[in-house]
């Protein structure tokens, strides 16, 4: 083939590939600057008992999951059974951050759908959420043994995310030194 | 003066009365000084509301935008600089939170890509144009070809000479 034909063809294919990648990216997924950094320190009243404090210290020491949820969040309802399935496996404790919710609403929601959390911090103002860079509920963080945030999932967890992403991540981190 | 005229005369002073609030000094909106309020407005214009991507937090009334505005307000009142406040948001939400992303390794393509593409286009256009001109100048005609060219030109000129 002649150069005059090949070059525009290559340019066209390169451009088409670039646009195809761009079209298939999810624009609502923003990479978190928190990945690879220590979980921000926080302490807040516990959801179930305002007298007790839940602190980020409690999350450190073992591979853990931190899930941001709210009773007003419809996708949270959708992901809940998958969180329950993860809790059932017992490979990592799941901590909760009750985000911008009324205490009674959050507790009623848990009573209805099941409380899968090993501990829940109550963040009515969204201050902790802001420190964690939360911009859409639900969000799920995986934290390694040293308290470093290693993975963040934005949006509801489905069967595929659970089995192909979250569980492999947790297993890998559990095997790390 | 009849009643209608009197009423009409009253309308203007009453309407002017409505303008009075605009004469009051601009509300400080919880800030200590007008320049703090100005900084707050400028900063909220350049921070993106991540929940509602096309908008700045100034333009949005979403919950998250309001939280971010509250945080910007708090930081200004604490006496932090604009750069510190921007860094605070970037540490939490990443560069994407800025409408004007910083120039660095991962954003070189974003900043310079369009200019690079333009340069590539101009250079290839220039090269092609030069090559075409060179080709046109380099053509050497054989004797037979020159003969034929002369015939063609003569045939073309004839109708003009004898209309």
Short mmCIF file of C-alpha atoms in Angstrom, two decimals:
data_model
loop_
_atom_site.label_atom_id
_atom_site.label_comp_id
_atom_site.label_asym_id
_atom_site.label_seq_id
_atom_site.Cartn_x
_atom_site.Cartn_y
_atom_site.Cartn_z
CA UNK A 1 0.00 0.00 0.00
CA UNK A 2 1.08 3.54 -0.63
CA UNK A 3 2.27 5.77 2.17
CA UNK A 4 -0.37 8.37 1.30
CA UNK A 5 -3.07 5.82 2.11
CA UNK A 6 -1.44 4.20 5.11
CA UNK A 7 -0.68 7.33 7.12
CA UNK A 8 -4.23 8.80 7.21
CA UNK A 9 -5.54 5.30 7.93
CA UNK A 10 -3.21 4.91 10.90
CA UNK A 11 -4.15 8.37 12.19
CA UNK A 12 -7.83 7.55 11.80
CA UNK A 13 -7.49 4.24 13.65
CA UNK A 14 -5.50 5.86 16.46
CA UNK A 15 -8.14 8.57 16.87
CA UNK A 16 -10.96 6.01 16.75
CA UNK A 17 -9.21 3.94 19.43
CA UNK A 18 -8.73 7.02 21.62
CA UNK A 19 -12.39 8.01 21.31
CA UNK A 20 -13.56 4.43 21.89
CA UNK A 21 -11.60 4.29 25.15
CA UNK A 22 -12.99 7.69 26.14
CA UNK A 23 -16.55 6.59 25.45
CA UNK A 24 -16.16 3.48 27.57
CA UNK A 25 -14.70 5.27 30.59
CA UNK A 26 -17.10 5.92 33.41
CA UNK A 27 -17.01 9.69 33.94
CA UNK A 28 -18.52 9.38 37.41
CA UNK A 29 -15.57 7.33 38.60
CA UNK A 30 -12.88 9.62 39.87
CA UNK A 31 -9.59 8.09 41.03
CA UNK A 32 -9.20 8.57 44.75
CA UNK A 33 -6.08 10.38 45.93
CA UNK A 34 -6.43 8.34 49.12
CA UNK A 35 -5.21 5.12 47.53
CA UNK A 36 -1.82 4.19 48.99
CA UNK A 37 -2.24 6.66 51.85
CA UNK A 38 -3.13 5.98 55.48
CA UNK A 39 -6.81 6.06 56.31
CA UNK A 40 -7.55 9.62 57.57
CA UNK A 41 -7.88 9.69 61.34
CA UNK A 42 -11.34 10.30 62.68
CA UNK A 43 -13.43 9.66 65.72
CA UNK A 44 -17.17 9.94 65.95
CA UNK A 45 -20.02 8.75 68.13
CA UNK A 46 -21.14 5.22 67.40
CA UNK A 47 -24.42 4.85 65.57
CA UNK A 48 -25.98 2.49 68.07
CA UNK A 49 -24.66 4.22 71.18
CA UNK A 50 -23.92 7.97 71.07
CA UNK A 51 -22.02 7.66 74.36
CA UNK A 52 -19.40 5.41 72.78
CA UNK A 53 -16.74 6.62 70.40
CA UNK A 54 -15.83 4.92 67.15
CA UNK A 55 -12.32 5.83 66.09
CA UNK A 56 -10.32 5.06 62.98
CA UNK A 57 -7.83 3.32 65.30
CA UNK A 58 -10.30 0.46 65.57
CA UNK A 59 -10.00 -0.21 61.86
CA UNK A 60 -6.23 -0.68 61.90
CA UNK A 61 -4.34 -3.92 62.48
CA UNK A 62 -6.13 -6.22 60.06
CA UNK A 63 -7.48 -6.15 56.54
CA UNK A 64 -10.79 -4.31 56.84
CA UNK A 65 -13.62 -2.95 54.78
CA UNK A 66 -15.15 0.47 55.39
CA UNK A 67 -18.55 1.00 53.81
CA UNK A 68 -20.25 4.40 53.58
CA UNK A 69 -24.03 4.07 53.64
CA UNK A 70 -27.24 5.95 54.39
CA UNK A 71 -30.89 5.04 54.77
CA UNK A 72 -31.83 7.59 52.08
CA UNK A 73 -29.49 5.95 49.59
CA UNK A 74 -31.39 3.60 47.30
CA UNK A 75 -28.33 1.85 45.76
CA UNK A 76 -27.25 1.01 49.33
CA UNK A 77 -30.30 -1.21 49.56
CA UNK A 78 -29.28 -2.91 46.35
CA UNK A 79 -25.74 -3.67 47.55
CA UNK A 80 -26.73 -4.73 51.04
CA UNK A 81 -27.17 -8.46 50.34
CA UNK A 82 -23.67 -8.57 48.83
CA UNK A 83 -22.20 -6.87 51.89
CA UNK A 84 -24.02 -9.47 53.98
CA UNK A 85 -22.48 -12.22 51.85
CA UNK A 86 -19.04 -10.69 52.39
CA UNK A 87 -19.63 -10.49 56.15
CA UNK A 88 -20.69 -14.15 56.12
CA UNK A 89 -17.31 -15.18 54.71
CA UNK A 90 -15.59 -13.73 57.74
CA UNK A 91 -12.43 -12.77 55.80
CA UNK A 92 -12.46 -9.12 56.86
CA UNK A 93 -14.55 -7.11 59.31
CA UNK A 94 -16.88 -4.58 57.66
CA UNK A 95 -17.08 -1.22 59.37
CA UNK A 96 -19.78 1.27 58.53
CA UNK A 97 -19.90 5.03 58.19
CA UNK A 98 -23.45 6.24 58.60
CA UNK A 99 -23.32 9.26 56.30
CA UNK A 100 -25.58 12.31 56.68
CA UNK A 101 -28.43 10.35 58.12
CA UNK A 102 -30.80 10.67 61.06
CA UNK A 103 -29.80 8.25 63.77
CA UNK A 104 -33.30 6.72 64.06
CA UNK A 105 -33.58 6.36 60.28
CA UNK A 106 -30.23 4.61 60.00
CA UNK A 107 -31.02 2.26 62.88
CA UNK A 108 -34.48 1.45 61.49
CA UNK A 109 -32.88 0.76 58.10
CA UNK A 110 -30.39 -1.66 59.67
CA UNK A 111 -33.14 -3.33 61.67
CA UNK A 112 -35.03 -3.90 58.46
CA UNK A 113 -32.23 -5.03 56.14
CA UNK A 114 -29.81 -6.51 58.66
CA UNK A 115 -26.78 -5.07 60.46
CA UNK A 116 -23.67 -6.54 58.87
CA UNK A 117 -21.22 -4.09 60.44
CA UNK A 118 -18.57 -4.76 63.08
CA UNK A 119 -18.86 -1.13 64.17
CA UNK A 120 -20.51 2.00 62.82
CA UNK A 121 -19.37 5.61 63.07
CA UNK A 122 -22.13 8.21 62.95
CA UNK A 123 -21.31 11.14 60.66
CA UNK A 124 -24.37 13.36 60.50
CA UNK A 125 -22.59 16.43 59.08
CA UNK A 126 -20.59 14.55 56.46
CA UNK A 127 -17.30 15.82 57.92
CA UNK A 128 -15.67 12.37 57.99
CA UNK A 129 -17.12 11.70 54.56
CA UNK A 130 -15.39 14.84 53.30
CA UNK A 131 -12.06 13.75 54.78
CA UNK A 132 -12.49 10.42 53.00
CA UNK A 133 -13.32 12.15 49.73
CA UNK A 134 -16.81 10.64 49.60
CA UNK A 135 -18.83 12.09 46.75
CA UNK A 136 -21.47 9.48 46.15
CA UNK A 137 -22.95 6.91 48.48
CA UNK A 138 -22.38 3.99 48.69
CA UNK A 139 -18.60 3.89 48.69
CA UNK A 140 -16.46 1.04 49.93
CA UNK A 141 -12.82 1.20 51.01
CA UNK A 142 -10.45 -1.71 51.54
CA UNK A 143 -7.78 -1.02 54.16
CA UNK A 144 -4.70 -3.20 54.62
CA UNK A 145 -3.08 -4.45 57.84
CA UNK A 146 -1.05 -1.27 58.18
CA UNK A 147 -4.05 1.02 57.91
CA UNK A 148 -3.32 2.03 54.30
CA UNK A 149 -6.26 2.52 51.95
CA UNK A 150 -5.63 0.14 49.07
CA UNK A 151 -8.83 0.12 47.05
CA UNK A 152 -11.97 2.18 46.74
CA UNK A 153 -15.19 1.20 45.04
CA UNK A 154 -17.73 3.90 44.21
CA UNK A 155 -21.33 2.84 43.74
CA UNK A 156 -23.26 -0.24 44.76
CA UNK A 157 -21.46 -3.56 45.08
CA UNK A 158 -22.92 -6.25 42.84
CA UNK A 159 -22.12 -9.95 42.56
CA UNK A 160 -19.40 -9.30 40.00
CA UNK A 161 -17.69 -6.56 42.04
CA UNK A 162 -17.84 -8.73 45.12
CA UNK A 163 -16.45 -11.90 43.57
CA UNK A 164 -14.05 -10.48 41.02
CA UNK A 165 -12.75 -7.38 42.76
CA UNK A 166 -13.37 -7.10 46.47
CA UNK A 167 -12.78 -10.69 47.57
CA UNK A 168 -9.59 -11.07 45.48
CA UNK A 169 -8.31 -7.77 46.92
CA UNK A 170 -9.02 -8.87 50.48
CA UNK A 171 -7.39 -12.27 49.92
CA UNK A 172 -4.32 -10.67 48.41
CA UNK A 173 -3.97 -8.18 51.27
CA UNK A 174 -4.46 -10.93 53.85
CA UNK A 175 -1.50 -12.75 52.33
CA UNK A 176 0.72 -9.68 52.46
CA UNK A 177 3.20 -9.35 55.29
CA UNK B 1 -54.36 67.28 39.83
CA UNK B 2 -56.95 64.53 39.50
CA UNK B 3 -56.72 61.32 41.45
CA UNK B 4 -55.27 59.22 38.66
CA UNK B 5 -52.38 61.63 38.15
CA UNK B 6 -51.74 61.77 41.87
CA UNK B 7 -51.63 57.98 42.01
CA UNK B 8 -49.27 57.81 39.09
CA UNK B 9 -47.06 60.36 40.79
CA UNK B 10 -46.89 58.12 43.84
CA UNK B 11 -45.77 55.04 41.92
CA UNK B 12 -42.24 56.27 41.21
CA UNK B 13 -41.25 57.11 44.80
CA UNK B 14 -42.70 53.74 45.86
CA UNK B 15 -40.73 51.88 43.20
CA UNK B 16 -37.57 53.70 44.22
CA UNK B 17 -38.23 52.53 47.75
CA UNK B 18 -37.84 48.94 46.50
CA UNK B 19 -34.29 49.77 45.45
CA UNK B 20 -33.27 50.81 48.96
CA UNK B 21 -31.98 47.40 50.11
CA UNK B 22 -29.48 47.38 47.25
CA UNK B 23 -27.88 50.50 48.73
CA UNK B 24 -27.06 48.66 51.97
CA UNK B 25 -23.45 47.44 52.20
CA UNK B 26 -23.05 43.96 50.68
CA UNK B 27 -23.87 41.33 53.28
CA UNK B 28 -20.74 39.76 54.75
CA UNK B 29 -22.42 36.38 54.88
CA UNK B 30 -20.71 35.34 58.08
CA UNK B 31 -17.25 36.63 57.12
CA UNK B 32 -15.24 39.22 59.01
CA UNK B 33 -14.17 41.20 55.96
CA UNK B 34 -15.40 41.76 52.40
CA UNK B 35 -12.19 40.34 50.91
CA UNK B 36 -12.81 37.03 52.70
CA UNK B 37 -16.22 36.90 51.08
CA UNK B 38 -14.66 37.66 47.68
CA UNK B 39 -12.10 34.87 48.16
CA UNK B 40 -14.90 32.50 49.14
CA UNK B 41 -16.76 33.31 45.93
CA UNK B 42 -13.67 32.95 43.75
CA UNK B 43 -12.69 29.63 45.35
CA UNK B 44 -16.18 28.16 45.08
CA UNK B 45 -16.14 29.04 41.38
CA UNK B 46 -13.01 27.01 40.71
CA UNK B 47 -13.88 23.92 42.75
CA UNK B 48 -15.86 21.19 41.07
CA UNK B 49 -18.83 19.57 42.73
CA UNK B 50 -17.98 15.89 42.25
CA UNK B 51 -21.50 14.65 42.73
CA UNK B 52 -22.81 16.92 39.97
CA UNK B 53 -19.84 16.98 37.67
CA UNK B 54 -20.48 19.84 35.28
CA UNK B 55 -20.97 22.38 38.05
CA UNK B 56 -18.79 24.30 40.43
CA UNK B 57 -19.71 24.19 44.09
CA UNK B 58 -20.80 27.82 43.76
CA UNK B 59 -23.36 26.90 41.09
CA UNK B 60 -24.64 23.83 42.85
CA UNK B 61 -26.99 23.43 45.72
CA UNK B 62 -26.33 19.71 46.06
CA UNK B 63 -25.67 18.41 49.54
CA UNK B 64 -22.04 17.68 48.78
CA UNK B 65 -21.49 21.14 47.26
CA UNK B 66 -22.93 22.73 50.38
CA UNK B 67 -20.63 20.64 52.58
CA UNK B 68 -17.64 21.69 50.51
CA UNK B 69 -18.67 25.34 50.68
CA UNK B 70 -19.03 25.05 54.43
CA UNK B 71 -15.53 23.63 54.60
CA UNK B 72 -14.09 26.41 52.38
CA UNK B 73 -15.81 28.99 54.59
CA UNK B 74 -14.39 27.37 57.73
CA UNK B 75 -10.87 27.28 56.30
CA UNK B 76 -11.03 30.94 55.24
CA UNK B 77 -12.17 31.94 58.71
CA UNK B 78 -9.30 29.89 60.13
CA UNK B 79 -6.98 32.13 58.12
CA UNK B 80 -5.79 29.57 55.55
CA UNK B 81 -4.52 30.80 52.19
CA UNK B 82 -6.21 30.04 48.87
CA UNK B 83 -3.40 27.61 47.97
CA UNK B 84 -3.83 25.77 51.28
CA UNK B 85 -7.57 25.46 50.71
CA UNK B 86 -7.04 24.14 47.18
CA UNK B 87 -4.53 21.60 48.53
CA UNK B 88 -7.01 20.58 51.21
CA UNK B 89 -9.61 19.72 48.57
CA UNK B 90 -7.11 18.05 46.23
CA UNK B 91 -5.88 15.82 49.09
CA UNK B 92 -9.44 14.56 49.51
CA UNK B 93 -10.91 14.59 46.03
CA UNK B 94 -7.89 14.61 43.73
CA UNK B 95 -6.94 17.01 40.93
CA UNK B 96 -10.34 16.48 39.36
CA UNK B 97 -11.84 18.79 41.97
CA UNK B 98 -10.03 21.72 40.31
CA UNK B 99 -11.54 23.10 37.14
CA UNK B 100 -8.04 24.21 36.17
CA UNK B 101 -5.87 21.10 36.62
CA UNK B 102 -2.21 21.60 37.58
CA UNK B 103 0.50 21.19 34.94
CA UNK B 104 2.34 17.96 35.79
CA UNK B 105 3.39 14.61 34.30
CA UNK B 106 -0.07 13.10 34.07
CA UNK B 107 -1.66 16.25 32.65
CA UNK B 108 0.97 17.18 30.02
CA UNK B 109 -1.14 15.60 27.29
CA UNK B 110 -4.18 17.53 28.45
CA UNK B 111 -2.33 20.85 28.47
CA UNK B 112 -0.03 20.48 25.49
CA UNK B 113 -1.73 17.76 23.41
CA UNK B 114 -3.86 20.15 21.34
CA UNK B 115 -0.84 22.36 20.55
CA UNK B 116 1.25 19.29 19.68
CA UNK B 117 -1.47 18.06 17.32
CA UNK B 118 -1.70 21.49 15.74
CA UNK B 119 2.10 21.52 15.24
CA UNK B 120 2.00 18.03 13.67
CA UNK B 121 -0.75 19.20 11.32
CA UNK B 122 1.13 22.36 10.29
CA UNK B 123 4.39 20.49 9.76
CA UNK B 124 2.82 17.77 7.63
CA UNK B 125 0.95 20.38 5.60
CA UNK B 126 4.18 22.29 5.04
CA UNK B 127 6.13 19.14 4.10
CA UNK B 128 3.42 17.98 1.68
CA UNK B 129 3.14 21.38 0.03
CA UNK B 130 6.89 21.54 -0.47
CA UNK B 131 7.07 18.03 -1.88
CA UNK B 132 4.31 18.83 -4.36
CA UNK B 133 6.10 21.94 -5.54
CA UNK B 134 9.37 20.01 -5.90
CA UNK B 135 7.65 17.33 -7.98
CA UNK B 136 6.12 19.95 -10.28
CA UNK B 137 9.50 21.65 -10.84
CA UNK B 138 11.49 18.47 -11.40
CA UNK B 139 9.54 17.13 -14.34
CA UNK B 140 11.77 16.88 -17.39
CA UNK B 141 10.06 16.40 -20.73
CA UNK B 142 11.43 14.23 -23.47
CA UNK B 143 11.68 15.63 -27.01
CA UNK B 144 8.50 13.78 -28.05
CA UNK B 145 6.63 15.09 -25.07
CA UNK B 146 7.77 18.64 -25.78
CA UNK B 147 6.54 18.27 -29.34
CA UNK B 148 3.13 17.07 -28.16
CA UNK B 149 2.90 19.86 -25.60
CA UNK B 150 3.60 22.46 -28.29
CA UNK B 151 0.87 20.90 -30.50
CA UNK B 152 -1.63 20.94 -27.69
CA UNK B 153 -0.88 24.55 -26.84
CA UNK B 154 -1.11 25.55 -30.46
CA UNK B 155 -4.46 23.77 -30.84
CA UNK B 156 -5.70 25.60 -27.77
CA UNK B 157 -4.58 28.99 -29.08
CA UNK B 158 -6.14 28.60 -32.52
CA UNK B 159 -9.80 29.21 -31.68
CA UNK B 160 -8.80 32.44 -29.98
CA UNK B 161 -6.91 33.70 -33.00
CA UNK B 162 -9.76 32.90 -35.46
CA UNK B 163 -12.98 33.43 -33.62
#
